[in-house]
Short mmCIF file of C-alpha atoms and ligand atoms in Angstrom, two decimals:
data_model
loop_
_atom_site.label_atom_id
_atom_site.label_comp_id
_atom_site.label_asym_id
_atom_site.label_seq_id
_atom_site.Cartn_x
_atom_site.Cartn_y
_atom_site.Cartn_z
CA LYS T 1 -13.22 -3.89 11.34
CA LYS T 2 -15.51 -5.29 8.68
CA THR T 3 -14.38 -6.20 5.17
CA MET T 4 -16.45 -6.13 2.01
CA ASN T 5 -16.95 -9.90 2.33
CA ASP T 6 -18.98 -9.32 5.50
CA VAL T 7 -21.68 -7.23 3.84
CA GLU T 8 -24.38 -7.61 1.23
CA VAL T 9 -23.54 -5.63 -1.92
CA ASN T 10 -25.98 -7.01 -4.48
CA GLY T 11 -27.77 -4.13 -6.22
CA LYS T 12 -26.16 -1.60 -3.88
CA ARG T 13 -24.38 1.58 -4.89
CA VAL T 14 -20.86 1.07 -3.55
CA PHE T 15 -18.48 4.01 -3.28
CA VAL T 16 -15.00 2.50 -3.63
CA ARG T 17 -12.03 4.69 -2.73
CA VAL T 18 -9.04 3.39 -4.66
CA ASP T 19 -5.52 4.77 -4.96
CA PHE T 20 -5.11 5.37 -8.68
CA ASN T 21 -2.39 7.94 -8.02
CA VAL T 22 -0.14 6.45 -10.70
CA PRO T 23 2.96 7.99 -12.29
CA MET T 24 2.16 9.66 -15.63
CA GLU T 25 4.33 11.06 -18.40
CA ASN T 26 2.83 13.10 -21.24
CA GLY T 27 -0.63 11.76 -20.51
CA GLU T 28 0.56 8.12 -20.44
CA ILE T 29 0.55 5.86 -17.37
CA THR T 30 4.15 4.73 -16.78
CA ASP T 31 3.40 2.20 -14.02
CA ASP T 32 -0.05 0.65 -13.60
CA THR T 33 0.74 -1.42 -10.49
CA ARG T 34 -1.78 0.42 -8.34
CA ILE T 35 -4.55 -0.01 -10.90
CA ARG T 36 -3.88 -3.74 -11.20
CA ALA T 37 -3.77 -4.04 -7.41
CA ALA T 38 -7.35 -2.75 -7.18
CA LEU T 39 -8.76 -5.22 -9.74
CA PRO T 40 -9.67 -8.01 -7.26
CA THR T 41 -11.92 -5.65 -5.29
CA ILE T 42 -13.53 -4.17 -8.38
CA SER T 43 -14.12 -7.54 -10.09
CA ASN T 44 -15.48 -9.03 -6.89
CA LEU T 45 -18.05 -6.23 -6.56
CA VAL T 46 -19.00 -6.51 -10.23
CA GLU T 47 -19.47 -10.27 -9.89
CA LYS T 48 -21.71 -9.71 -6.90
CA ASP T 49 -23.85 -7.32 -8.95
CA ALA T 50 -22.98 -4.13 -7.11
CA LYS T 51 -23.02 -0.71 -8.77
CA VAL T 52 -19.36 0.24 -8.50
CA ILE T 53 -18.53 3.93 -8.07
CA LEU T 54 -14.76 4.43 -8.11
CA ALA T 55 -13.06 7.49 -6.63
CA SER T 56 -9.38 8.44 -6.49
CA HIS T 57 -6.99 11.33 -6.39
CA LEU T 58 -4.21 11.85 -8.91
CA GLY T 59 -1.27 14.10 -8.07
CA ARG T 60 -1.67 17.27 -6.07
CA PRO T 61 -3.97 19.68 -7.94
CA LYS T 62 -4.62 21.61 -4.71
CA GLY T 63 -8.35 22.10 -5.18
CA GLU T 64 -8.19 23.24 -8.81
CA VAL T 65 -9.11 21.52 -12.05
CA LYS T 66 -5.85 20.57 -13.78
CA GLU T 67 -6.35 19.07 -17.23
CA GLU T 68 -3.23 16.91 -16.98
CA LEU T 69 -4.49 15.42 -13.70
CA ARG T 70 -7.81 14.14 -15.00
CA LEU T 71 -8.42 10.41 -14.53
CA THR T 72 -9.40 9.88 -18.19
CA ALA T 73 -6.34 7.78 -19.14
CA VAL T 74 -6.74 5.78 -15.93
CA GLY T 75 -10.38 5.00 -16.75
CA LYS T 76 -9.46 3.89 -20.24
CA HIS T 77 -6.70 1.65 -18.97
CA LEU T 78 -8.92 0.18 -16.27
CA ALA T 79 -11.56 -0.70 -18.86
CA GLU T 80 -8.90 -2.51 -20.90
CA LEU T 81 -7.63 -4.45 -17.88
CA LEU T 82 -11.16 -5.47 -16.86
CA GLY T 83 -12.47 -6.08 -20.36
CA GLN T 84 -15.54 -4.10 -19.35
CA PRO T 85 -16.70 -0.53 -20.00
CA VAL T 86 -15.88 2.07 -17.37
CA THR T 87 -17.94 5.25 -17.47
CA LYS T 88 -15.46 8.01 -16.67
CA LEU T 89 -17.15 11.20 -15.50
CA ASP T 90 -15.63 14.69 -15.69
CA GLU T 91 -16.88 15.60 -12.20
CA SER T 92 -16.85 13.88 -8.84
CA ILE T 93 -19.99 15.50 -7.39
CA GLY T 94 -22.98 17.43 -8.73
CA GLU T 95 -25.92 16.87 -11.02
CA THR T 96 -24.22 14.95 -13.84
CA VAL T 97 -22.70 12.58 -11.32
CA GLY T 98 -26.05 12.02 -9.61
CA LYS T 99 -27.69 11.34 -12.95
CA ALA T 100 -24.97 8.95 -14.14
CA ILE T 101 -25.25 6.97 -10.93
CA ALA T 102 -29.05 6.88 -11.12
CA ASP T 103 -28.67 5.35 -14.59
CA MET T 104 -26.32 2.58 -13.43
CA LYS T 105 -27.30 -1.05 -13.71
CA ASN T 106 -26.03 -3.79 -11.42
CA GLY T 107 -22.43 -4.63 -12.30
CA ASP T 108 -21.75 -1.27 -13.96
CA ILE T 109 -18.66 0.76 -13.17
CA VAL T 110 -18.43 4.54 -12.94
CA LEU T 111 -15.13 6.36 -12.32
CA LEU T 112 -15.46 9.80 -10.78
CA GLU T 113 -13.08 12.64 -11.69
CA ASN T 114 -10.01 13.35 -9.54
CA VAL T 115 -11.48 14.09 -6.11
CA ARG T 116 -8.68 16.57 -5.32
CA PHE T 117 -10.12 19.01 -7.86
CA HIS T 118 -12.23 20.01 -4.83
CA ALA T 119 -10.35 21.80 -2.06
CA GLY T 120 -12.65 20.15 0.49
CA GLU T 121 -11.20 16.73 -0.24
CA GLU T 122 -7.86 17.29 1.47
CA LYS T 123 -9.48 19.44 4.15
CA ASN T 124 -11.84 16.59 4.93
CA ASP T 125 -14.66 19.11 4.58
CA PRO T 126 -17.76 17.58 6.26
CA GLU T 127 -20.11 18.93 3.62
CA LEU T 128 -18.11 17.42 0.78
CA ALA T 129 -17.80 14.13 2.66
CA LEU T 130 -21.58 14.09 3.05
CA SER T 131 -22.08 14.80 -0.67
CA PHE T 132 -19.92 11.81 -1.53
CA ALA T 133 -21.74 9.66 1.01
CA LYS T 134 -25.09 10.56 -0.53
CA LEU T 135 -23.99 9.00 -3.82
CA ALA T 136 -23.88 5.53 -2.31
CA ASP T 137 -25.29 2.94 0.10
CA LEU T 138 -21.92 1.53 1.16
CA TYR T 139 -18.34 2.75 1.37
CA VAL T 140 -15.39 0.47 0.61
CA ASN T 141 -11.92 1.80 1.30
CA ASP T 142 -9.36 -0.02 -0.85
CA ALA T 143 -6.89 2.87 -1.01
CA PHE T 144 -4.15 1.62 1.30
CA GLY T 145 -1.73 4.01 -0.45
CA ALA T 146 -3.79 6.99 0.75
CA ALA T 147 -4.79 5.57 4.15
CA HIS T 148 -2.37 7.92 5.95
CA ARG T 149 -4.49 10.86 4.74
CA ALA T 150 -7.58 12.01 6.63
CA HIS T 151 -9.48 13.31 3.60
CA ALA T 152 -13.15 13.44 2.63
CA THR T 153 -13.01 10.25 0.53
CA THR T 154 -10.52 8.40 2.76
CA ALA T 155 -12.04 9.18 6.16
CA GLY T 156 -14.91 11.71 6.33
CA ILE T 157 -17.30 9.74 4.17
CA ALA T 158 -17.14 6.79 6.61
CA GLU T 159 -19.07 8.81 9.17
CA HIS T 160 -22.21 8.77 7.05
CA ILE T 161 -22.66 5.34 5.48
CA PRO T 162 -21.61 1.78 6.39
CA ALA T 163 -17.88 1.55 5.80
CA VAL T 164 -15.75 -1.54 5.17
CA SER T 165 -12.28 -2.34 3.87
CA GLY T 166 -11.54 -3.63 0.37
CA LEU T 167 -9.50 -6.70 -0.51
CA LEU T 168 -6.25 -4.82 -1.21
CA MET T 169 -6.58 -2.84 2.02
CA GLU T 170 -7.13 -6.10 3.91
CA LYS T 171 -4.12 -7.76 2.33
CA GLU T 172 -1.79 -4.83 3.02
CA LEU T 173 -2.89 -4.56 6.65
CA ASP T 174 -2.70 -8.29 7.10
CA VAL T 175 0.82 -8.71 5.68
CA LEU T 176 2.34 -5.64 7.30
CA GLY T 177 0.44 -6.16 10.55
CA LYS T 178 1.54 -9.79 10.96
CA ALA T 179 5.13 -8.94 10.08
CA LEU T 180 5.35 -6.31 12.78
CA SER T 181 3.32 -8.01 15.50
CA ASN T 182 4.35 -11.63 15.13
CA PRO T 183 7.49 -11.81 12.96
CA GLU T 184 9.27 -14.97 11.93
CA ARG T 185 12.89 -14.75 13.08
CA PRO T 186 15.52 -13.79 12.26
CA PHE T 187 13.64 -10.64 11.22
CA THR T 188 15.67 -8.13 9.19
CA ALA T 189 14.79 -4.57 8.23
CA ILE T 190 16.71 -2.78 5.49
CA ILE T 191 16.45 0.97 5.78
CA GLY T 192 17.88 3.16 3.04
CA GLY T 193 16.96 6.34 1.24
CA ALA T 194 18.29 9.85 1.31
CA LYS T 195 17.55 11.25 4.74
CA VAL T 196 17.69 10.16 8.38
CA LYS T 197 15.01 12.78 9.01
CA ASP T 198 12.43 10.78 6.99
CA LYS T 199 13.22 7.47 8.69
CA ILE T 200 13.47 8.43 12.38
CA GLY T 201 10.06 7.03 13.30
CA VAL T 202 10.51 3.81 11.39
CA ILE T 203 13.99 3.12 12.82
CA GLU T 204 12.73 3.86 16.32
CA ASN T 205 9.78 1.51 15.98
CA LEU T 206 11.71 -1.28 14.26
CA LEU T 207 14.49 -1.27 16.85
CA ASP T 208 11.93 -2.84 19.19
CA LYS T 209 11.09 -5.59 16.74
CA VAL T 210 13.93 -6.69 14.47
CA ASP T 211 16.96 -8.92 14.94
CA HIS T 212 18.99 -7.20 12.21
CA LEU T 213 18.88 -3.61 11.05
CA ILE T 214 20.66 -2.91 7.77
CA ILE T 215 21.49 0.71 6.98
CA GLY T 216 22.26 2.04 3.50
CA GLY T 217 21.69 4.94 1.13
CA GLY T 218 22.25 8.63 1.69
CA LEU T 219 21.24 8.40 5.32
CA SER T 220 24.04 5.92 6.09
CA TYR T 221 26.70 8.65 5.89
CA THR T 222 25.30 10.39 8.95
CA PHE T 223 25.59 7.01 10.72
CA SER T 224 29.18 6.60 9.48
CA LYS T 225 29.96 10.07 10.74
CA ALA T 226 28.40 9.15 14.08
CA GLN T 227 30.82 6.21 14.22
CA GLY T 228 33.69 8.66 13.83
CA HIS T 229 34.48 8.26 10.13
CA ASP T 230 35.33 11.13 7.81
CA ILE T 231 32.73 11.08 5.07
CA GLY T 232 34.19 13.73 2.75
CA LYS T 233 31.48 15.47 0.74
CA SER T 234 28.89 12.72 1.32
CA LEU T 235 25.39 13.68 2.39
CA LEU T 236 25.41 14.66 6.06
CA GLU T 237 22.63 15.73 8.38
CA GLU T 238 24.70 17.50 10.98
CA ASP T 239 21.75 17.82 13.37
CA LYS T 240 21.06 14.06 13.24
CA ILE T 241 24.53 12.80 14.22
CA GLU T 242 23.60 12.53 17.89
CA LEU T 243 20.37 10.75 17.00
CA ALA T 244 22.29 8.28 14.83
CA LYS T 245 24.63 7.66 17.77
CA SER T 246 21.67 7.01 20.05
CA PHE T 247 20.21 4.54 17.52
CA ILE T 248 23.51 2.66 17.44
CA GLU T 249 23.55 2.53 21.26
CA LYS T 250 19.90 1.51 21.48
CA ALA T 251 20.45 -1.30 19.00
CA GLN T 252 23.30 -2.58 21.13
CA ALA T 253 21.25 -2.38 24.31
CA LYS T 254 18.34 -4.22 22.70
CA GLY T 255 20.50 -6.91 21.12
CA VAL T 256 19.68 -5.77 17.58
CA LYS T 257 22.59 -6.39 15.20
CA MET T 258 23.09 -3.22 13.23
CA HIS T 259 24.82 -3.42 9.86
CA MET T 260 26.39 -0.29 8.40
CA PRO T 261 28.49 0.16 5.26
CA ILE T 262 32.09 -1.08 5.54
CA ASP T 263 32.98 0.13 2.05
CA VAL T 264 31.43 2.59 -0.40
CA ILE T 265 31.55 3.75 -4.00
CA VAL T 266 32.77 7.34 -3.99
CA ALA T 267 32.56 9.86 -6.81
CA ASP T 268 34.16 13.23 -7.45
CA ALA T 269 30.80 14.69 -8.55
CA PHE T 270 27.08 13.90 -8.28
CA SER T 271 26.91 12.72 -11.88
CA LYS T 272 26.73 9.47 -13.80
CA ASP T 273 29.91 10.54 -15.62
CA ALA T 274 31.85 11.27 -12.43
CA ASN T 275 35.14 9.55 -11.64
CA THR T 276 34.49 6.78 -9.14
CA LYS T 277 36.37 4.37 -6.90
CA GLU T 278 35.74 1.74 -4.24
CA VAL T 279 37.05 2.63 -0.82
CA ASP T 280 36.75 1.32 2.71
CA ILE T 281 34.49 3.40 4.90
CA ASP T 282 37.44 5.03 6.71
CA GLN T 283 39.13 5.99 3.43
CA ILE T 284 36.67 8.45 1.87
CA PRO T 285 38.77 11.26 0.31
CA SER T 286 37.86 14.68 1.68
CA ASP T 287 36.53 16.08 -1.61
CA TRP T 288 34.71 12.92 -2.79
CA MET T 289 31.22 11.72 -1.92
CA GLY T 290 29.78 8.26 -1.27
CA LEU T 291 26.91 7.46 -3.64
CA ASP T 292 26.49 3.70 -3.18
CA ILE T 293 27.44 0.92 -0.79
CA GLY T 294 30.56 -1.02 -1.87
CA PRO T 295 30.86 -4.70 -2.88
CA LYS T 296 32.00 -5.94 0.54
CA THR T 297 29.01 -4.27 2.18
CA THR T 298 26.65 -5.61 -0.49
CA ALA T 299 27.98 -9.14 0.07
CA GLU T 300 27.53 -8.83 3.83
CA TYR T 301 23.98 -7.51 3.46
CA ALA T 302 23.14 -10.31 1.00
CA GLU T 303 24.34 -12.86 3.55
CA VAL T 304 22.13 -11.38 6.29
CA ILE T 305 19.14 -11.41 3.91
CA LYS T 306 19.86 -15.02 2.98
CA ASN T 307 19.90 -16.12 6.62
CA SER T 308 16.69 -14.30 7.57
CA LYS T 309 13.15 -15.62 7.77
CA LEU T 310 11.48 -12.26 7.23
CA VAL T 311 12.86 -9.15 5.51
CA ILE T 312 11.28 -5.72 5.15
CA TRP T 313 12.97 -3.29 2.77
CA ASN T 314 12.39 0.46 2.64
CA GLY T 315 14.74 2.75 0.73
CA PRO T 316 17.53 2.24 -1.83
CA MET T 317 21.22 1.69 -0.97
CA GLY T 318 22.55 4.30 -3.39
CA VAL T 319 21.67 6.58 -6.28
CA PHE T 320 20.30 3.63 -8.26
CA GLU T 321 18.79 5.83 -10.97
CA MET T 322 22.39 6.19 -12.22
CA ASP T 323 23.85 2.83 -13.32
CA THR T 324 27.26 3.69 -11.84
CA PHE T 325 25.70 3.79 -8.36
CA ALA T 326 23.08 1.06 -8.77
CA ASN T 327 25.06 -2.05 -7.79
CA GLY T 328 24.32 -1.90 -4.07
CA THR T 329 20.59 -1.59 -4.56
CA LYS T 330 20.70 -4.22 -7.30
CA GLY T 331 22.65 -6.59 -5.05
CA VAL T 332 20.11 -6.20 -2.27
CA ALA T 333 17.22 -6.67 -4.72
CA GLU T 334 18.82 -9.86 -6.04
CA ALA T 335 19.48 -11.16 -2.54
CA MET T 336 15.81 -10.51 -1.75
CA ALA T 337 14.87 -12.47 -4.88
CA VAL T 338 16.75 -15.65 -3.90
CA THR T 339 16.33 -15.77 -0.12
CA ASP T 340 13.88 -18.24 1.41
CA ALA T 341 12.73 -15.46 3.75
CA TYR T 342 9.31 -13.87 3.40
CA THR T 343 10.08 -10.58 1.60
CA ILE T 344 8.15 -7.34 1.95
CA ILE T 345 8.87 -4.23 -0.09
CA GLY T 346 7.71 -1.08 1.66
CA GLY T 347 6.58 0.81 -1.41
CA GLY T 348 7.98 3.89 -3.10
CA ASP T 349 11.61 3.79 -4.28
CA SER T 350 12.27 0.21 -3.20
CA ALA T 351 9.27 -0.95 -5.22
CA ALA T 352 10.70 0.97 -8.20
CA ALA T 353 14.07 -0.71 -7.58
CA VAL T 354 12.77 -4.31 -7.61
CA GLU T 355 10.83 -3.39 -10.74
CA LYS T 356 13.96 -1.94 -12.39
CA PHE T 357 16.09 -4.97 -11.53
CA GLN T 358 13.30 -7.28 -12.72
CA VAL T 359 12.80 -9.21 -9.51
CA ALA T 360 9.38 -7.82 -8.58
CA ASP T 361 7.71 -11.19 -9.21
CA LYS T 362 10.13 -12.83 -6.74
CA MET T 363 8.93 -10.73 -3.79
CA ASN T 364 6.24 -12.01 -1.44
CA HIS T 365 4.60 -8.62 -0.98
CA ILE T 366 5.16 -5.25 -2.61
CA SER T 367 3.17 -2.63 -0.79
CA THR T 368 1.17 -0.18 -2.90
CA GLY T 369 1.74 2.44 -0.21
CA GLY T 370 4.79 4.69 -0.05
CA GLY T 371 3.98 7.15 2.72
CA ALA T 372 1.25 4.86 4.06
CA SER T 373 3.50 1.83 4.51
CA LEU T 374 6.17 4.02 6.08
CA GLU T 375 3.67 5.40 8.61
CA PHE T 376 2.42 1.88 9.26
CA MET T 377 5.99 0.75 9.96
CA GLU T 378 6.38 3.70 12.29
CA GLY T 379 3.57 2.18 14.32
CA LYS T 380 1.20 5.06 13.60
CA ALA T 381 -2.54 4.63 13.25
CA LEU T 382 -3.69 5.34 9.68
CA PRO T 383 -6.74 7.66 9.55
CA GLY T 384 -8.24 5.75 6.61
CA VAL T 385 -8.15 2.56 8.68
CA VAL T 386 -9.25 4.20 11.92
CA ALA T 387 -12.33 5.54 10.10
CA LEU T 388 -13.32 1.95 9.31
CA ASN T 389 -12.65 0.70 12.83
CA ASP T 390 -15.08 3.24 14.19
CA LYS T 391 -17.94 1.71 12.29
C1 3PG L 1 0.95 8.22 -2.52
O1 3PG L 1 1.29 8.26 -3.70
O2 3PG L 1 1.77 8.01 -1.59
C2 3PG L 1 -0.50 8.33 -2.18
O3 3PG L 1 -1.28 8.23 -3.31
C3 3PG L 1 -0.77 9.62 -1.43
O4 3PG L 1 -0.48 10.73 -2.22
P1 3PG L 1 -0.20 12.14 -1.50
O5 3PG L 1 1.17 12.03 -0.87
O6 3PG L 1 -0.26 13.17 -2.59
O7 3PG L 1 -1.26 12.34 -0.45
#
């Protein structure tokens, strides 16, 4: 697979797919991490005198123009970050786009409108992919966060013009790839989040690779149930109990040390104002629910993290949006901040957690992909990457 450093870009029209799918509230960007993560690629192309055509999706407009999902605020913010004008267009294909690109000088930046305003984007419509390809001489995919999607601007376009990876894409693939193929040991994975169902593939794949597997969050109660504990009103996926049992057995057979909660914070309601108490895992009252790991568990997990050489974290330990149930996730985030291990945050909620607990700058790598990093950790091929490999 070629990267953008392997090709000549001077004076060329370069179509750069970025993932500017940032969280917005009332027209304001609430987290610009993904925009900042794309700056090295954009600046590099500008310095090399390319004509930089940026394309991204924002949200899920389902093929319709949605005013609140325009990329206008993103373009404005990007211009501020770069200290350079960004020409934001109100379309992503068509006459005005063609004209704006024809008018570009070397080093100029154009930002196309949300590509998902066209239904063909998510369908990977060949005609739309060709229209995008015709805008440029070269395609750079820097949208690691959208690499698990086979869409017109993430995959289809690569069939028509030379296609290479961007610097962010390279970095993400490099860090995650090395971690999974040649890990420093002890290698620990922390898997949390709400549902077993969403983490089956990643647990399966990681059981072949890690030395320690730490389980937390909503999904841990199905594991506790599988171990024979009464979990009261805690979240349970009845149809995943057998699977959880088989994971516990597999871990044992493979010599993977599995760590599951030994105590939990229980509440009498799913509310920040609920009554709460700390109980051992076999003491959950029948009409209470576990909403966070307890202090003994947190201390044990912190110790494992401390003694590791590599840690990958995906999914919170409890309902950390509510302060009452945030201590487990906070404890893990803080342990990640002080360990000597190489620390990787697998995007999404865990990235939000290290941000919230102000330890983001202490992590070695925070992936810009949520779904993409999860699929990568599942060992799946990402269509956006495969499209580049083909070239
Ligand atoms: C993400 O936020 O995970 C990516 O931008 C992909 O967005 P999507 O789930 O709407 O395809």
